[in-house]
Tab-separated table of C-alpha atoms in Angstrom:
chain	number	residue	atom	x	y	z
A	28	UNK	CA	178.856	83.650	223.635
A	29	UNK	CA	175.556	82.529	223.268
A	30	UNK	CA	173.087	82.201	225.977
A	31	UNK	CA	173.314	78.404	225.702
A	32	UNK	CA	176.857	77.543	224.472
A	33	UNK	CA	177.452	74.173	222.544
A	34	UNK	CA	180.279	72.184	224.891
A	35	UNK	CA	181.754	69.073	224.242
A	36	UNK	CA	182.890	66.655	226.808
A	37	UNK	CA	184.907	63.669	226.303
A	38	UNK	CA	186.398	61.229	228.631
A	39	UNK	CA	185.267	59.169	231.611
A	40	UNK	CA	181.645	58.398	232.950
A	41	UNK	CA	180.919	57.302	236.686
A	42	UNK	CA	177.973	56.213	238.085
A	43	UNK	CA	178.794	57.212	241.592
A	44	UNK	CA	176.624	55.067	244.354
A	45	UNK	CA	176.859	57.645	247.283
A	46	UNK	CA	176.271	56.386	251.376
A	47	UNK	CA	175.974	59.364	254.064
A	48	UNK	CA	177.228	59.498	256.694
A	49	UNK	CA	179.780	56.691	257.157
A	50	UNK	CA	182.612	57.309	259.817
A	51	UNK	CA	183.293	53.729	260.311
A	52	UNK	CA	182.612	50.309	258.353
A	53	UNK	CA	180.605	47.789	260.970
A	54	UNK	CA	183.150	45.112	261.376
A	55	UNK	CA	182.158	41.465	260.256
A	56	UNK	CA	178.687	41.462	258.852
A	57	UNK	CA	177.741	44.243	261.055
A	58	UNK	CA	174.983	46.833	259.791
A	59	UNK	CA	174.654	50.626	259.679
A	60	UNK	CA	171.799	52.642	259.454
A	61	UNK	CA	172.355	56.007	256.491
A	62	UNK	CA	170.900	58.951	256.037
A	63	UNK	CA	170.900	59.065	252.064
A	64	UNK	CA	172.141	56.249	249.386
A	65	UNK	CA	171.949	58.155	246.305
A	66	UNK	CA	172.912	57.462	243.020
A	67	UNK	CA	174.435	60.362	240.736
A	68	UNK	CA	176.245	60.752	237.561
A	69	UNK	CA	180.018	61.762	237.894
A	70	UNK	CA	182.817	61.822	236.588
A	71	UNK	CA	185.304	64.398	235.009
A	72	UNK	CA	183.648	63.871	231.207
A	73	UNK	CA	180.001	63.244	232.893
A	74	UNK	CA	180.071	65.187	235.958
A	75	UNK	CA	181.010	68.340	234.000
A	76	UNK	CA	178.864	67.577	231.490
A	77	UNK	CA	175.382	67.360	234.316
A	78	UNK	CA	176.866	70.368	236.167
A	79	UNK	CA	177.120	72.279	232.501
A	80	UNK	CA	173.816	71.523	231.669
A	81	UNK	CA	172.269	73.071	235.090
A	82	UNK	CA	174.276	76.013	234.862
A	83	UNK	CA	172.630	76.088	230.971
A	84	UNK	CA	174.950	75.296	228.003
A	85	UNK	CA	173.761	72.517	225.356
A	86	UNK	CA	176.162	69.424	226.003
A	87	UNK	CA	177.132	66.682	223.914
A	88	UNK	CA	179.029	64.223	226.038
A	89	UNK	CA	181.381	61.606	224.646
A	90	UNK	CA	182.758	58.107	226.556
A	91	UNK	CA	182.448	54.318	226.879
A	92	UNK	CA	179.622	52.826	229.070
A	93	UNK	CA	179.062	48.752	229.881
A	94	UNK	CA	176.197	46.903	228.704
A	95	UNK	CA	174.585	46.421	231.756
A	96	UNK	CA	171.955	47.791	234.413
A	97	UNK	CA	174.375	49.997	235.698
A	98	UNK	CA	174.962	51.953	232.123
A	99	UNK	CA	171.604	51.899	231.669
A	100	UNK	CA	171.032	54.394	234.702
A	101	UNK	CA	174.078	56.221	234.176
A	102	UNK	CA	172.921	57.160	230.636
A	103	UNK	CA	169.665	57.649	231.624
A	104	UNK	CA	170.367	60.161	234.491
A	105	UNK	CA	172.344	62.143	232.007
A	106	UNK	CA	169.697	62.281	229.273
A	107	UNK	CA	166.819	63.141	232.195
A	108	UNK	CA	169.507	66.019	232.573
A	109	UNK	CA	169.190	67.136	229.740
A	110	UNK	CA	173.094	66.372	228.141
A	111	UNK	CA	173.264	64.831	224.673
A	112	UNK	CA	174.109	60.678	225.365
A	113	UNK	CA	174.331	59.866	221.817
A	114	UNK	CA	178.261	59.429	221.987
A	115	UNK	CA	178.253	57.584	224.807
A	116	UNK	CA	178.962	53.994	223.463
A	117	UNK	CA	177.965	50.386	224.803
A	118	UNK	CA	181.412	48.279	225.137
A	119	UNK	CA	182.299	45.379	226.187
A	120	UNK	CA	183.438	45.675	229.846
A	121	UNK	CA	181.758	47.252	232.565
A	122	UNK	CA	180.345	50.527	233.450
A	123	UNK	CA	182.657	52.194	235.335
A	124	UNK	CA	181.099	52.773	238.632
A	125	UNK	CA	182.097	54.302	242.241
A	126	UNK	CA	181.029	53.458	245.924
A	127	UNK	CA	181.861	56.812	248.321
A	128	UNK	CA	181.130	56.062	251.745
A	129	UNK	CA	180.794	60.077	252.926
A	130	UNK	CA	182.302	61.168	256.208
A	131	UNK	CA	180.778	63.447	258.365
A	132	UNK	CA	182.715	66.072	257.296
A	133	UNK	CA	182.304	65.422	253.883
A	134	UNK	CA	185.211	63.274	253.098
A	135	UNK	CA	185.294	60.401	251.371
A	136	UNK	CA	187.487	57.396	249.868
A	137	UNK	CA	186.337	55.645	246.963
A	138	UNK	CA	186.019	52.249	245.985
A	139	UNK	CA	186.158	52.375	241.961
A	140	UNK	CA	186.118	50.046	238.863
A	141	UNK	CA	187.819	51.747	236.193
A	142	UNK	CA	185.870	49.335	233.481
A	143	UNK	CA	184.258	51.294	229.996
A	144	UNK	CA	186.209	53.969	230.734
A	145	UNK	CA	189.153	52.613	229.386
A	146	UNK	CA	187.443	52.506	225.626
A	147	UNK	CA	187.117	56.507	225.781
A	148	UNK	CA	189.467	56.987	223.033
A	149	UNK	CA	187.361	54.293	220.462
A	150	UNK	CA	184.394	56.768	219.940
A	151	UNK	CA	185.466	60.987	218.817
A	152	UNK	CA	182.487	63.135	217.470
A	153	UNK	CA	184.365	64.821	215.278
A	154	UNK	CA	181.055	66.534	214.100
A	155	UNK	CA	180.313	67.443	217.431
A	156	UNK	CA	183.665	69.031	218.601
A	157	UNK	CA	183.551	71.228	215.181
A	158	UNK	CA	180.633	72.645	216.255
A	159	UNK	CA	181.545	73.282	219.597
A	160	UNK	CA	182.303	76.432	221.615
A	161	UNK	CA	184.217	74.326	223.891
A	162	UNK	CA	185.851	70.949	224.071
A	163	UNK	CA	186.800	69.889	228.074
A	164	UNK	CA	188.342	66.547	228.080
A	165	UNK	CA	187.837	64.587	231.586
A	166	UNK	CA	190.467	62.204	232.382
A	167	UNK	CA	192.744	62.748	229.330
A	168	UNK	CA	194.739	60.141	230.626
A	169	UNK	CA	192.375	57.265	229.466
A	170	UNK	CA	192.292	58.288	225.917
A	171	UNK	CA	196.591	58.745	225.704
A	172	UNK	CA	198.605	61.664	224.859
A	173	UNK	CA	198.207	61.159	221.011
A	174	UNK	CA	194.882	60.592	220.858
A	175	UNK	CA	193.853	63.943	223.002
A	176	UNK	CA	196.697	66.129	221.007
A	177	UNK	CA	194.781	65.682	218.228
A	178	UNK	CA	191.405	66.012	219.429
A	179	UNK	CA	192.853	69.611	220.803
A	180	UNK	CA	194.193	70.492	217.778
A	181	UNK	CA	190.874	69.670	216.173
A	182	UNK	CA	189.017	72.247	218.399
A	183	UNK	CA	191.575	74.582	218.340
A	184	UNK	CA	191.342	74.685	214.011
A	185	UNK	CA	187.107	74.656	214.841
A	186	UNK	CA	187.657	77.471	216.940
A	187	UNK	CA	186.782	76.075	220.145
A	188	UNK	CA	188.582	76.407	223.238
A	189	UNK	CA	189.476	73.294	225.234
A	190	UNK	CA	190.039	72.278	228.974
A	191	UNK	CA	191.287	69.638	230.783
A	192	UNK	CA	190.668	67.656	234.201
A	193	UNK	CA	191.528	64.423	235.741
A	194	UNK	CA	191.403	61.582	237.795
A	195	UNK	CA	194.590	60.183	238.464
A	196	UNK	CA	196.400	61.094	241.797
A	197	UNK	CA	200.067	62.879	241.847
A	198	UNK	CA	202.550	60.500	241.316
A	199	UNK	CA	205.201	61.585	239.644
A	200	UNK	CA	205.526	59.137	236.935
A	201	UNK	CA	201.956	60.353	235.667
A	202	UNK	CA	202.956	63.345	234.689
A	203	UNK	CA	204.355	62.183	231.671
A	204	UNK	CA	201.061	61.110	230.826
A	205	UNK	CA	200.039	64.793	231.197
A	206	UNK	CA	202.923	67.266	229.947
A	207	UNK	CA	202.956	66.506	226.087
A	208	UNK	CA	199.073	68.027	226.457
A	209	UNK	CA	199.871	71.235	228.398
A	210	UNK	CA	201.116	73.056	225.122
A	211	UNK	CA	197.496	72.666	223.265
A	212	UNK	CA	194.862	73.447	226.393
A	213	UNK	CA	193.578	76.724	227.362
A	214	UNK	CA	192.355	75.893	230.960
A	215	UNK	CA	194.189	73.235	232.846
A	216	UNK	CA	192.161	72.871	236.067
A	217	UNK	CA	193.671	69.940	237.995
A	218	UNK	CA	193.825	70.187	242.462
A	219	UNK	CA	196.659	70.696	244.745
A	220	UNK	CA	197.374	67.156	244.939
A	221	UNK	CA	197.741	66.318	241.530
A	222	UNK	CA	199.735	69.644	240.704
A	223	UNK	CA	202.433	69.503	243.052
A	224	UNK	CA	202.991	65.846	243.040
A	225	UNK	CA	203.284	66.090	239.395
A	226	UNK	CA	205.873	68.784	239.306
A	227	UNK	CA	207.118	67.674	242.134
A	228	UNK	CA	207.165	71.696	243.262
A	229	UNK	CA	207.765	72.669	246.881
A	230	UNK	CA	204.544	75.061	247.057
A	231	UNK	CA	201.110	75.485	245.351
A	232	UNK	CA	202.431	78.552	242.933
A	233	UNK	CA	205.444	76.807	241.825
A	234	UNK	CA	203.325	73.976	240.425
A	235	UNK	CA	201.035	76.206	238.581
A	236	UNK	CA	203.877	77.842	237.456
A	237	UNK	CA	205.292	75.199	236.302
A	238	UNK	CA	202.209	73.946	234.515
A	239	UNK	CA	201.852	77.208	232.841
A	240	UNK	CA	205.679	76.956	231.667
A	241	UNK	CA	204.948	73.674	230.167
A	242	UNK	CA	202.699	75.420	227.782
A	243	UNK	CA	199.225	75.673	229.318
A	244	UNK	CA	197.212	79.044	228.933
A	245	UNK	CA	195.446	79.010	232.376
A	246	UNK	CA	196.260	77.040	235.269
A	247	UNK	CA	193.312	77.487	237.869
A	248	UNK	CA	194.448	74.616	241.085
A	249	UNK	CA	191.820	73.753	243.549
A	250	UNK	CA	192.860	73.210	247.058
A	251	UNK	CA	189.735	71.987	249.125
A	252	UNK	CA	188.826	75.034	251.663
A	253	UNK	CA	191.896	76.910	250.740
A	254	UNK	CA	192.312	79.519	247.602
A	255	UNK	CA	192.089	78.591	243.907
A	256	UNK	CA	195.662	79.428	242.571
A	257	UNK	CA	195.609	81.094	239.100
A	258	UNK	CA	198.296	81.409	236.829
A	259	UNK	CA	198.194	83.056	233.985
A	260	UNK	CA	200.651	85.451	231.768
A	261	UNK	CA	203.429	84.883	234.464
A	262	UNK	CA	200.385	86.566	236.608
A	263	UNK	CA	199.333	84.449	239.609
A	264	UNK	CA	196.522	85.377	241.702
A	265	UNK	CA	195.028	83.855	244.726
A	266	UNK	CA	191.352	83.608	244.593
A	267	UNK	CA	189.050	83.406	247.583
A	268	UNK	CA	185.992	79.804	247.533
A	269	UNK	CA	182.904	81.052	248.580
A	270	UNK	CA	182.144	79.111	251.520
A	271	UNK	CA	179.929	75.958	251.858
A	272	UNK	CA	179.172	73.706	254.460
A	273	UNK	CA	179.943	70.400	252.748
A	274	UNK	CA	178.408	67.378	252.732
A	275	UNK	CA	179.790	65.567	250.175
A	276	UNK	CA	182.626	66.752	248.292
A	277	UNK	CA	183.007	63.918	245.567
A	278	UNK	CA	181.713	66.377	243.251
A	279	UNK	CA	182.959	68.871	243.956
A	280	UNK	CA	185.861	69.536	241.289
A	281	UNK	CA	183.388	68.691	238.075
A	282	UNK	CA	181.325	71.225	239.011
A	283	UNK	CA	184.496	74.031	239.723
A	284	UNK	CA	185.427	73.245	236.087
A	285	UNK	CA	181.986	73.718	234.699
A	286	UNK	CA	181.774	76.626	236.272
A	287	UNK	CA	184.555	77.856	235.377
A	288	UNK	CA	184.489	76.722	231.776
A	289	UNK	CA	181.153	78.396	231.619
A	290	UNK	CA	182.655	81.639	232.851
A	291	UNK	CA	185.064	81.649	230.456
A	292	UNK	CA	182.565	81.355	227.758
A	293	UNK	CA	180.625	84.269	228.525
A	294	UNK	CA	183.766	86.415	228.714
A	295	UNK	CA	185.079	86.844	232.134
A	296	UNK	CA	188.176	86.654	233.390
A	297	UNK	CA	190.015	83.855	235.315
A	298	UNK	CA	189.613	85.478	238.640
A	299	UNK	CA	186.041	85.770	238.213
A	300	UNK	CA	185.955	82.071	236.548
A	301	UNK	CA	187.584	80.662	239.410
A	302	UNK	CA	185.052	83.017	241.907
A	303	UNK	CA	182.015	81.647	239.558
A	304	UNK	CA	183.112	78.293	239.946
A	305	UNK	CA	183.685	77.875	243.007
A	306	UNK	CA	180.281	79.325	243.914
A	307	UNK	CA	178.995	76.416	241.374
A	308	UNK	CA	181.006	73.755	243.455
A	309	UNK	CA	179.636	75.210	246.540
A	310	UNK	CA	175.840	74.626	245.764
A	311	UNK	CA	176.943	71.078	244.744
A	312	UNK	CA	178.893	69.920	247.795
A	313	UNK	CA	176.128	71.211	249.925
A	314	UNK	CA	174.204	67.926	248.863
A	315	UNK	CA	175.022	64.165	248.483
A	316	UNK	CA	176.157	63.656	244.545
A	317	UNK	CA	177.164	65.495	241.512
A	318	UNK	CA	173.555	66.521	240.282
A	319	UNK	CA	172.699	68.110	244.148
A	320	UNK	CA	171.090	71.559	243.862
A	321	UNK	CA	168.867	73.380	242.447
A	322	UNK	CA	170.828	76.313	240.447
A	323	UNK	CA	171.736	77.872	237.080
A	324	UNK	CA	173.797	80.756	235.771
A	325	UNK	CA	172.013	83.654	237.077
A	326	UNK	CA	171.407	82.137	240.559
A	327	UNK	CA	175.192	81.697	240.879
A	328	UNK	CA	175.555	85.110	239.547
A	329	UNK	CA	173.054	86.541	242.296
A	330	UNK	CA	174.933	83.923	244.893
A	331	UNK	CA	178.526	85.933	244.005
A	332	UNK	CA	176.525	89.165	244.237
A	333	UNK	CA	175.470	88.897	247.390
A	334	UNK	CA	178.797	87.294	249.026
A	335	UNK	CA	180.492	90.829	247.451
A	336	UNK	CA	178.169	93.251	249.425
């Protein structure tokens, strides 16, 4: 690849406003005194897209944002970050936006307005993705099954290779939301949740497997603290994180799939895509948001060196 590859995102953009630590809302009009309120860029399109950038590739990312205060910093955090905004739209309804109360343990629930989002599909850089190394799609399930087939197919004739994450949980009926893709994806990076409810498999392996079997080249599942499950060629290995002590976790897939994307790009194989990006989503969960840490390639690369002595 080149030393900065040209990646495409497309798909949803979240401001995320981030509170640490909160192990209990005050009841009534109570108060609580924080550590950190920070506000971050996220998102499986935007998220990736930041992460990406640190790690050093040349990003053009692709989505709906609102016209409003809270686009306005979303956008702007991006572009201080060096990704390309100029396919990020204005639409009508609002930016989509998240408040994550962090645990102490690094936990979180969200409260989350889907808004812009939900125009992803109106703007494609069709430009953009044919000169691309690599098209990820975050939240394919915002754009529809038609619309991402195409834009797949698209990067596939470019010569581009494509990858997809998501937000939607594991319920079963979203999975037909999600099958008619597997067939044109290289990398299909979703976590344990999603994966098994989805397939509605009794284990972690059987629902890669199964994702694999539906056509998708690589199937690399998260699973919080536990091993990333890689399927690939019938081949399924289990692949140790490299530890972290987390903090806040909301960003903590994004940054596994840009570093594993990355990986990919330069050559390696899953295993060590899956090792690389997990040491990415380490240095970012150590922090509160998606844009914590100070990093790039060759400091992960000296991070997995050191963890193999």
């Amino acid at each position: 690849m080149n030393a900065a590859p040209k990646i495409v995102t497309l798909g949803a953009h979240v401001l995320d406003t981030i509170v640490q630590p909160v192990d209990e809302i005050p009841e009534g009009q109570g108060s609580l005194l924080v550590d950190e309120i920070v506000m971050s860029a996220a998102g499986p399109a935007g998220g990736t897209a930041l992460v990406l950038t640190k790690l050093g590739a040349r990003v053009v990312t692709s989505g709906a944002v609102g016209d409003d205060v809270t686009g306005r910093v979303l956008v702007g955090l991006l572009r201080d970050a060096g990704v390309d905004v100029t396919h990020l739209i204005t639409g009508e309804l609002p930016t989509s936006a998240s408040v994550l109360p962090i645990r102490s343990d690094g936990s979180r629930p969200a409260l989350h307005v889907v808004g812009a989002n939900a125009l992803a599909a109106d703007v494609v850089p069709w430009d953009a993705l044919a000169a691309a190394e690599h098209v990820h799609v975050g939240a394919p399930e915002l754009l529809g099954p038609e619309n991402v087939v195409e834009i797949l197919e698209y990067a596939h004739a470019h010569g581009a290779t494509t990858s997809l994450d998501f937000l939607i949980g594991g319920e079963p009926a979203f999975y037909a939301l999600i099958e008619p893709l597997l067939p044109h994806t290289d990398y299909v990076l979703p976590n344990a949740e999603q994966a098994m409810g989805w397939t509605g498999a009794a284990d972690l392996v059987a629902a890669a497997r199964a994702l694999h079997a539906a056509g998708a080249r690589v199937v690399a599942v998260t699973d919080g603290g536990g091993d990333v499950v890689v399927v690939e060629e019938d081949a399924v290995e289990f692949v140790p994180i490299v530890p972290a002590e987390p903090v806040d976790t909301s960003g903590g897939g994004d940054a596994f799939s840009a570093g594993f994307v990355y990986a990919k790009l330069r050559g390696q194989s899953s295993r060590d895509a899956a090792r690389f990006g997990s040491a990415t989503a380490s240095q970012v969960v150590a922090g509160v948001g998606t844009d914590h840490g100070v990093y790039d390639a060759a400091s992960i690369d000296a991070l997995l060196s050191a963890a193999a002595r």
